[in-house]
Amino acid sequence: MTSTKLINLKTFQLEPFVISEMPPYVATSHVWSENLFPVASISSMSTTPGMRMVAAALQELNEADRPQYCWADTWCIDQSDPDDKLRQIPLMANIYRRAQSVIITVNHTFAFTQDQWDSAISACQEILDVQRLPGDEYQASDRRMGCLTIQSVKGFFQAYAMIVEIASLPWASRIWTVQEYILAKAELFIGMDARCIRVAPADMTTIFSARWARRDILAMFESYIGVPQDFPASEEAATENLDMMNRIKEGRVHAVKSMLLAGTRNCTMKEDEIYGLMGASGVVFNPSKEDTLDSAWIRWWEESLRRENLLYALFPVLEAERESIGLQSWNCIMPPTNKRCDFGAKTLTHKADSWGETEVNGGTLSVLGRRAGTCYIDQYLCYDEIPGDVEGLSDLCGHDENLALRICLAVDMGQRSQDEITTAAQSICAQYRLKHFSNQLDEAEKQRLETISMQFEPPPFRLQCYTKVYLGHITNNLNTTNILLITGEELPTTGKLLALDLIKRTDIDHPNKQLMVVRVPDDPSLPLHKVGMTYPVQLHEGESNVSDCPCYGHAHCEPFERFRIGGLTCENCNRRRQ
């Protein structure tokens, strides 16, 4: 069935339409608990708070542009018919995508006007323009301060307070409203006083971009403008949730990451954590009366892989509690249902198209890829976060300059030259000697070491891995490359593993990609066991002499082959279940 019903705004009667043949209409986005479109009011729709708000919102349009139809889930889906609900759920993505506009109705009176919103956005843009001053983009310099005005900083805080107000609405905490916002061509907020607020996605992006500037400028302006040093942590989390939704809407984050928003949103039925987000994710299947959250997650996970997006197979292998291991959805390649959002929030992979057709059978992923080389584990490094400062790295490396050099090479991802990496390693060891042997050094040696230590440049990226980190290396017939392996498993430093290149790259893609590290079972008929993921490695194609390349990445030229990974027959996973 590919039809639904629309409300005729002249007669307030429900009329059936095939999805592809619907006339112009608006769709509503609301929270059921606010009772704006009561199910029981189907015979008196026009008198409900929600429909009065829709009527007010339509007055914002020129008469010739006003659609004559509206879609509201409480009435356009037969709430007394469970089968109709199941039929309509997979259609909702198209319903919201095709709507002329989505009217977001909230049981709330906004504390700001459209003019105040527009003015605050202009102030945020001014802050961003100052951020872009050449030469001091990331410092709260005197030059930057001289270009800012009290009014622009006040405007930023006003804008951020408005974002917090939106993010704190019940509407912003519900599962189903995610797809309603992400898929909308245009959206309009309206409160109980019938005032409309247009919050363009680009405006939200401006505010969230300017947000990072406040960490630099806030303390310097606080005494002048009388604002608190920061917003409460709960409000920060709510705005980050809204920011993620907005980035997906604008295409800056892949749509399949919509599924991760279940970790911060609420719903009544547990399986709605999947049903309510699958439209936004772009991966839709037909729901079943027999579905549980666990079975719905498995169905969505398998379908997402069949669409040749490997993101949810490339999550880090974290330590899984016994409750996770007992779930049908758990194995080394599939994140357990109860931890999928936690695992997903900690992945270092952001684009994960496969090299070709993927298959899933019994939880086992069959995927096209190439052998990057044999992987050896050299030593355990740390848990959760590799220090990014010279003092922390000196505690990790001690006076072992070779270890410091290997770590710097493993995390650099082609950002620095060999000389710069060598200098960083020397700085780390110099700091260690200053910290632990200062009383044994004369002043000249101290000064020399201090000079070396001060030359340290931090890694280009934050090195947070959320679980165990091992130092290892990958070797093949072309080269040997230092890597960091991220895994929740305890790994011996003996034996060898296999590194696989599974993520497709194009000419315009960044060459830094994670490799999957797997263990080969004794029985070749069984699937490989996913051990973990590497920190991103810069990869080269072909047999070129990589020693001539300044990035010191990894090269391989193995042919494509098909690998079977994880699933119900994974030997290592079955041992852990016992």
XYZ file of C-alpha atoms in Angstrom:
578
model
C 0.000 0.000 0.000
C 1.414 3.390 -1.016
C -1.470 5.653 -0.055
C -2.384 7.801 2.908
C -5.056 10.323 3.860
C -4.899 14.112 3.882
C -7.103 16.601 5.733
C -9.022 18.892 3.401
C -8.604 22.298 5.059
C -11.916 23.561 3.662
C -14.140 20.641 4.658
C -11.937 19.123 7.416
C -12.655 15.702 6.002
C -10.072 12.980 5.389
C -9.415 12.184 1.729
C -7.307 9.253 0.453
C -4.394 9.840 -1.924
C -1.686 7.767 -3.517
C 1.618 9.088 -2.123
C 3.021 9.949 -5.549
C -0.147 11.838 -6.546
C -0.803 13.977 -3.477
C -1.753 17.630 -4.021
C 0.259 20.386 -2.288
C -0.008 19.995 1.489
C 1.672 20.837 4.769
C 2.619 18.264 7.381
C 2.587 18.753 11.125
C 5.302 17.905 13.638
C 4.188 17.760 17.252
C 4.437 15.879 20.522
C 1.437 13.723 21.386
C 1.692 14.459 25.091
C 0.904 18.141 24.413
C -2.521 17.073 23.041
C -2.558 19.656 20.248
C -4.165 17.222 17.778
C -6.260 14.939 20.040
C -7.159 11.595 18.510
C -10.700 11.882 19.893
C -11.232 15.222 18.086
C -11.259 13.710 14.599
C -14.829 14.971 14.075
C -13.980 18.497 15.260
C -10.466 19.019 13.909
C -10.866 22.725 13.151
C -11.399 23.584 16.833
C -8.248 21.885 18.113
C -5.234 23.954 19.238
C -3.039 22.297 16.617
C -5.267 23.086 13.648
C -5.715 26.678 14.809
C -1.911 26.947 14.825
C -1.736 25.443 11.341
C -4.276 28.015 10.121
C -2.217 30.832 11.637
C 0.986 29.513 10.069
C -0.635 29.353 6.632
C -1.474 33.038 6.881
C 2.287 33.626 6.544
C 2.026 32.472 2.920
C 0.592 34.331 -0.041
C -2.967 33.216 -0.628
C -2.067 31.676 -3.980
C 0.654 29.571 -2.314
C -1.440 28.237 0.553
C -1.982 24.487 0.257
C -5.487 23.195 0.804
C -4.456 19.995 2.536
C -2.677 18.976 5.718
C -1.240 15.749 7.117
C -1.366 15.041 10.857
C -0.443 11.576 12.103
C -3.090 11.394 14.841
C -5.894 11.505 12.256
C -4.338 10.558 8.907
C -3.242 7.237 10.389
C -6.138 5.170 11.742
C -5.165 4.921 15.407
C -7.695 2.138 15.978
C -6.136 -0.067 13.297
C -2.707 -1.593 14.156
C -2.305 -2.784 10.573
C -2.750 0.754 9.222
C -0.034 1.968 11.598
C 2.358 -0.673 10.294
C 1.507 0.246 6.689
C 2.005 3.966 7.248
C 5.308 3.862 9.173
C 7.528 3.118 6.139
C 5.627 5.782 4.131
C 6.263 8.608 6.594
C 9.656 9.507 5.136
C 8.035 10.251 1.775
C 5.127 12.051 3.437
C 7.429 14.517 5.203
C 9.833 14.764 2.261
C 7.017 15.695 -0.154
C 5.293 18.220 2.111
C 5.428 21.837 0.977
C 6.366 22.754 4.528
C 6.454 21.132 7.964
C 4.718 23.159 10.659
C 6.254 22.460 14.078
C 3.532 23.109 16.641
C 4.562 23.387 20.286
C 2.721 24.002 23.540
C 5.053 26.869 24.328
C 5.265 30.626 23.915
C 8.621 31.651 22.516
C 10.502 34.282 24.472
C 11.883 35.862 21.297
C 10.532 37.280 18.055
C 11.559 36.710 14.446
C 13.287 40.110 14.363
C 15.283 39.251 17.501
C 16.297 35.921 15.972
C 17.448 37.552 12.721
C 19.417 40.208 14.604
C 21.125 37.613 16.781
C 22.110 35.591 13.702
C 23.784 38.681 12.250
C 25.766 39.069 15.477
C 26.889 35.440 15.289
C 28.031 35.990 11.721
C 30.099 38.958 12.898
C 31.823 36.731 15.448
C 32.537 34.157 12.746
C 34.001 36.832 10.474
C 36.348 37.854 13.284
C 37.317 34.207 13.793
C 38.495 34.168 10.216
C 41.095 36.873 10.733
C 44.302 35.559 9.134
C 47.005 34.481 11.502
C 45.046 34.172 14.762
C 42.040 31.983 13.956
C 42.258 29.960 17.165
C 43.357 32.489 19.781
C 41.499 35.179 21.703
C 44.055 37.749 20.557
C 44.047 41.483 21.149
C 43.544 41.884 17.423
C 40.414 39.795 17.511
C 39.097 41.567 20.580
C 39.595 44.917 18.864
C 37.343 43.791 16.014
C 34.485 42.610 18.235
C 31.784 44.782 19.685
C 29.871 44.392 22.912
C 26.716 44.260 20.821
C 27.914 41.345 18.700
C 28.907 39.315 21.762
C 25.585 40.067 23.441
C 23.861 39.041 20.222
C 25.686 35.728 20.249
C 24.536 34.922 23.767
C 21.006 35.926 22.884
C 21.138 33.596 19.880
C 22.504 30.749 21.920
C 19.816 31.263 24.554
C 17.235 30.989 21.761
C 18.790 27.721 20.574
C 18.716 26.421 24.146
C 15.018 27.355 24.338
C 14.281 25.330 21.179
C 16.489 22.429 22.239
C 14.739 22.265 25.625
C 11.267 21.835 24.123
C 9.611 18.406 24.548
C 9.499 18.411 20.726
C 13.321 18.240 20.661
C 13.428 15.158 22.900
C 11.146 12.795 21.000
C 12.224 10.111 18.523
C 9.615 10.722 15.817
C 10.306 14.439 15.423
C 13.820 13.693 14.108
C 12.693 12.560 10.651
C 9.979 15.204 10.596
C 12.639 17.909 10.855
C 15.455 16.322 8.840
C 13.289 15.452 5.821
C 11.372 18.740 5.657
C 11.884 20.991 2.620
C 11.022 23.956 4.830
C 9.959 24.217 8.452
C 8.177 26.748 10.599
C 7.893 26.835 14.395
C 4.687 28.172 15.909
C 3.778 28.544 19.577
C 0.568 28.907 21.528
C 0.366 32.649 20.835
C 0.265 31.904 17.071
C 3.559 33.705 16.416
C 5.644 32.009 13.735
C 9.417 31.673 13.959
C 11.421 30.665 10.909
C 14.591 28.931 12.070
C 16.546 28.148 8.930
C 19.070 25.280 9.111
C 21.771 27.689 7.906
C 20.969 29.959 10.865
C 21.411 27.077 13.284
C 24.733 26.279 11.645
C 25.841 29.878 12.145
C 25.044 29.708 15.860
C 26.693 26.336 16.385
C 29.780 27.522 14.507
C 29.989 30.651 16.609
C 29.501 28.619 19.789
C 33.108 27.467 19.706
C 34.275 31.081 19.693
C 32.678 31.813 23.045
C 35.225 29.682 24.870
C 37.877 32.199 23.835
C 35.970 35.432 24.206
C 33.617 34.743 27.092
C 35.896 35.397 30.062
C 37.214 38.604 28.485
C 33.741 40.045 27.972
C 32.030 38.663 31.070
C 32.609 41.695 33.252
C 31.200 43.978 30.565
C 28.080 42.138 29.487
C 27.180 40.276 32.685
C 26.630 36.808 31.212
C 27.345 33.555 33.048
C 30.565 31.739 32.199
C 28.697 28.828 30.644
C 25.317 27.217 30.134
C 24.328 24.207 32.269
C 25.620 20.827 31.108
C 22.090 19.535 30.477
C 21.423 22.421 28.104
C 24.740 21.839 26.343
C 23.738 18.201 25.717
C 20.348 19.265 24.350
C 21.899 21.737 21.910
C 24.462 19.156 20.741
C 21.543 16.842 19.976
C 19.906 19.592 17.917
C 23.228 20.353 16.221
C 23.619 16.714 15.121
C 20.083 16.693 13.716
C 20.802 19.894 11.820
C 24.104 18.617 10.394
C 22.340 15.513 9.094
C 19.641 17.705 7.542
C 22.263 19.790 5.734
C 24.114 16.697 4.524
C 27.275 17.407 6.514
C 26.834 14.129 8.424
C 25.721 10.905 6.720
C 22.009 10.171 7.110
C 22.592 6.713 8.646
C 23.938 8.470 11.749
C 20.347 9.483 12.495
C 20.063 6.142 14.276
C 22.493 7.344 16.939
C 19.995 9.984 18.074
C 18.012 7.235 19.801
C 20.529 7.495 22.635
C 19.326 10.981 23.559
C 15.611 10.847 22.661
C 12.453 9.248 24.026
C 9.592 7.175 22.686
C 6.708 5.139 24.097
C 7.293 1.820 22.312
C 10.872 0.526 22.409
C 10.845 -0.602 18.772
C 10.077 3.020 17.814
C 13.761 3.701 18.508
C 14.232 2.050 15.105
C 10.920 2.786 13.357
C 10.949 6.483 14.278
C 14.452 7.107 12.933
C 14.708 4.830 9.907
C 13.076 7.360 7.571
C 15.716 9.960 8.416
C 18.450 7.341 8.026
C 17.432 6.501 4.458
C 17.203 2.801 5.319
C 13.543 1.751 5.563
C 11.961 -1.682 5.962
C 8.417 -2.885 6.602
C 7.764 -3.253 10.341
C 6.182 -6.343 11.841
C 3.827 -6.992 14.752
C 6.363 -9.499 16.028
C 9.243 -7.021 16.139
C 11.029 -6.278 19.395
C 13.675 -3.588 19.740
C 16.366 -6.249 19.335
C 14.853 -7.807 16.206
C 14.057 -4.402 14.659
C 17.665 -3.312 15.243
C 18.978 -6.498 13.564
C 16.720 -5.958 10.551
C 17.757 -2.317 10.182
C 21.471 -3.122 10.691
C 21.427 -5.830 8.036
C 19.533 -3.629 5.567
C 21.953 -0.714 6.099
C 24.876 -3.000 5.227
C 23.097 -4.297 2.138
C 22.869 -0.657 1.033
C 26.705 -0.802 0.935
C 27.256 1.493 3.903
C 29.546 -0.190 6.430
C 29.400 2.397 9.214
C 27.588 0.170 11.701
C 30.035 -2.677 11.099
C 33.063 -0.447 11.758
C 32.315 0.681 15.295
C 35.123 0.148 17.792
C 35.023 -3.191 19.579
C 34.373 -2.061 23.141
C 34.159 -4.205 26.230
C 30.681 -5.741 26.165
C 28.901 -6.571 29.401
C 27.328 -9.971 29.911
C 23.867 -8.463 29.250
C 25.049 -7.420 25.774
C 26.681 -10.737 24.939
C 23.406 -12.491 25.717
C 21.502 -10.520 23.063
C 20.784 -12.052 19.673
C 22.111 -8.849 18.082
C 25.587 -9.151 19.597
C 28.645 -10.385 17.777
C 31.989 -8.845 16.880
C 30.695 -7.227 13.681
C 27.278 -6.133 15.014
C 26.926 -3.591 17.842
C 24.572 -4.911 20.552
C 21.165 -3.264 20.631
C 21.596 -1.826 24.121
C 25.016 -0.309 23.334
C 24.662 0.699 19.688
C 24.387 4.427 20.385
C 27.276 4.397 22.873
C 29.475 2.527 20.410
C 28.404 4.752 17.513
C 29.163 7.955 19.375
C 32.736 6.711 19.765
C 33.535 5.725 16.206
C 36.345 7.483 14.331
C 34.832 6.571 10.953
C 32.540 9.094 9.277
C 32.274 7.894 5.679
C 32.027 4.175 5.137
C 30.918 3.201 1.643
C 31.907 -0.346 0.729
C 34.001 -1.292 -2.301
C 31.116 -3.292 -3.736
C 28.071 -5.433 -3.036
C 27.646 -6.583 0.555
C 25.685 -9.547 1.843
C 24.481 -10.454 5.335
C 23.490 -13.953 6.339
C 23.078 -15.150 9.910
C 24.709 -11.963 11.131
C 27.845 -12.680 9.072
C 28.963 -9.829 6.825
C 30.260 -10.782 3.382
C 32.140 -7.794 2.013
C 34.551 -6.876 -0.753
C 37.952 -5.613 0.344
C 41.711 -5.996 0.197
C 44.406 -7.248 2.510
C 46.431 -4.301 3.762
C 48.968 -6.586 5.385
C 49.764 -8.707 8.410
C 49.202 -6.900 11.716
C 51.428 -7.464 14.745
C 50.710 -6.199 18.264
C 53.818 -4.768 19.908
C 52.614 -3.428 23.243
C 49.680 -2.141 25.236
C 49.745 1.652 25.462
C 46.861 3.052 27.471
C 43.115 3.144 28.024
C 40.681 5.650 26.529
C 42.785 8.650 25.557
C 46.300 9.016 24.221
C 47.749 12.170 25.764
C 47.974 15.094 23.361
C 50.362 17.200 25.438
C 54.106 16.808 25.787
C 53.971 16.038 29.508
C 51.364 13.313 29.148
C 53.200 11.720 26.237
C 56.458 11.847 28.179
C 54.825 9.861 30.991
C 53.654 7.326 28.399
C 56.951 7.025 26.504
C 59.561 7.707 29.187
C 63.021 8.099 27.704
C 62.283 5.695 24.829
C 62.695 7.977 21.822
C 61.888 5.149 19.404
C 58.541 4.547 21.138
C 57.791 8.286 21.048
C 58.663 8.385 17.350
C 56.429 5.406 16.543
C 53.463 6.890 18.407
C 53.921 10.225 16.639
C 54.065 8.451 13.280
C 50.941 6.411 14.096
C 48.806 9.426 15.003
C 50.121 11.960 12.507
C 48.042 10.889 9.470
C 50.364 12.662 7.029
C 50.038 16.103 8.609
C 53.739 16.667 9.383
C 57.121 16.028 7.793
C 59.602 13.425 9.044
C 61.749 16.192 10.571
C 58.745 17.607 12.451
C 57.801 14.164 13.747
C 61.386 13.503 14.863
C 61.422 16.857 16.666
C 58.158 15.968 18.421
C 59.621 12.651 19.616
C 62.763 14.377 20.873
C 60.622 16.958 22.687
C 58.700 14.180 24.463
C 61.868 12.542 25.752
C 63.397 15.894 26.697
C 60.333 16.643 28.812
C 60.670 13.262 30.544
C 64.285 13.998 31.523
C 63.345 17.460 32.783
C 60.495 16.087 34.870
C 62.254 13.094 36.425
C 65.969 13.915 36.405
C 66.066 17.685 36.790
C 68.121 17.535 40.002
C 70.835 15.603 38.168
C 71.225 18.113 35.326
C 73.381 21.217 35.159
C 71.834 24.523 34.084
C 73.149 24.333 30.532
C 71.603 20.889 30.002
C 68.326 22.005 31.565
C 68.185 24.974 29.231
C 68.958 22.760 26.230
C 66.217 20.287 27.153
C 63.735 23.073 27.825
C 64.440 24.488 24.371
C 63.834 21.067 22.789
C 60.706 20.452 24.863
C 59.189 23.775 23.842
C 59.408 22.767 20.170
C 56.670 20.149 20.680
C 53.644 20.536 18.428
C 50.539 18.626 19.596
C 48.940 16.009 17.323
C 46.540 17.471 14.749
C 43.552 15.568 16.160
C 42.205 14.629 19.555
C 43.318 11.095 20.338
C 40.316 9.769 22.251
C 39.713 6.070 21.618
C 37.329 5.113 24.481
C 38.873 1.725 25.159
C 42.223 -0.114 25.099
C 44.877 1.174 22.713
C 47.730 -0.995 21.460
C 50.777 -0.012 19.447
C 51.441 -2.318 16.538
C 52.568 -2.425 12.944
C 51.247 -3.627 9.621
C 53.637 -5.156 7.157
C 53.391 -6.385 3.574
C 55.774 -6.753 0.641
C 55.788 -2.966 0.070
C 56.292 -1.404 3.478
C 55.773 -1.508 7.247
C 53.557 1.055 8.956
C 53.079 1.923 12.637
C 49.459 1.773 13.759
C 47.328 2.161 16.864
C 44.775 -0.617 17.345
C 41.590 0.269 19.228
C 39.842 -2.698 20.823
C 38.080 -3.797 23.981
C 39.757 -7.199 23.824
C 42.814 -8.314 25.737
C 45.458 -8.998 23.108
C 48.698 -10.931 23.472
C 51.804 -9.432 21.901
C 52.498 -12.716 20.134
C 50.804 -14.027 17.034
C 49.651 -12.181 13.964
C 46.404 -10.687 12.785
C 45.164 -9.473 9.413
C 44.441 -5.832 8.484
C 41.675 -5.285 5.917
C 40.983 -2.268 3.719
C 37.165 -2.216 3.464
C 36.269 1.483 3.064
C 35.933 2.764 -0.488
C 37.901 5.835 -1.486
C 37.481 8.102 -4.504
C 39.849 10.662 -5.964
C 38.235 13.415 -3.894
C 38.149 11.472 -0.620
C 40.615 12.091 2.169
C 43.141 9.226 2.090
C 42.983 8.698 5.867
C 40.861 5.637 6.609
C 40.522 3.111 9.374
C 41.520 -0.473 8.721
C 39.692 -3.402 10.275
C 41.899 -5.868 12.126
C 40.656 -9.459 12.182
C 41.732 -12.821 13.542
C 41.784 -15.774 11.141
C 40.154 -18.928 12.596
C 41.835 -22.304 12.468
C 38.940 -23.624 10.404
C 38.977 -21.745 7.049
C 35.268 -22.411 6.559
C 34.411 -20.174 9.526
C 34.172 -16.372 9.327
C 36.909 -14.017 10.443
C 36.684 -12.467 13.914
C 36.766 -8.668 14.126
C 39.361 -7.686 16.739
C 39.159 -3.918 16.374
C 39.795 -0.874 14.226
C 43.013 1.037 13.659
C 43.394 4.735 14.270
C 43.013 6.324 10.784
C 45.904 5.497 8.483
C 46.904 7.354 5.320
C 46.639 4.815 2.522
C 48.383 4.658 -0.846
C 47.310 2.741 -3.902
C 49.687 0.691 -6.024
C 53.340 -0.262 -5.920
C 54.892 3.209 -5.873
C 57.919 3.699 -3.669
C 56.229 5.041 -0.534
C 59.557 6.076 0.984
C 59.465 9.013 -1.436
C 56.099 10.148 -0.095
C 56.265 12.804 2.651
C 53.198 11.460 4.506
C 54.685 8.067 5.517
C 51.374 6.303 4.931
C 50.685 2.673 4.200
C 50.772 1.156 0.706
C 49.269 -2.059 -0.565
C 48.369 -3.479 -3.945
C 46.555 -6.722 -3.152
C 43.625 -7.701 -5.401
C 40.060 -7.426 -4.200
C 38.568 -10.486 -2.553
C 35.478 -11.281 -0.499
C 35.745 -11.615 3.280
C 33.235 -13.159 5.687
C 33.303 -11.530 9.129
C 31.459 -12.137 12.402
C 27.988 -13.576 12.818
C 26.443 -16.504 14.614
C 29.206 -18.891 13.516
C 32.126 -16.685 14.613
C 34.349 -18.993 16.636
C 35.733 -16.334 18.974
C 32.334 -14.764 19.665
C 30.793 -18.137 20.504
C 33.579 -18.770 23.018
C 32.714 -15.508 24.756
C 29.043 -16.476 24.929
C 29.864 -19.640 26.880
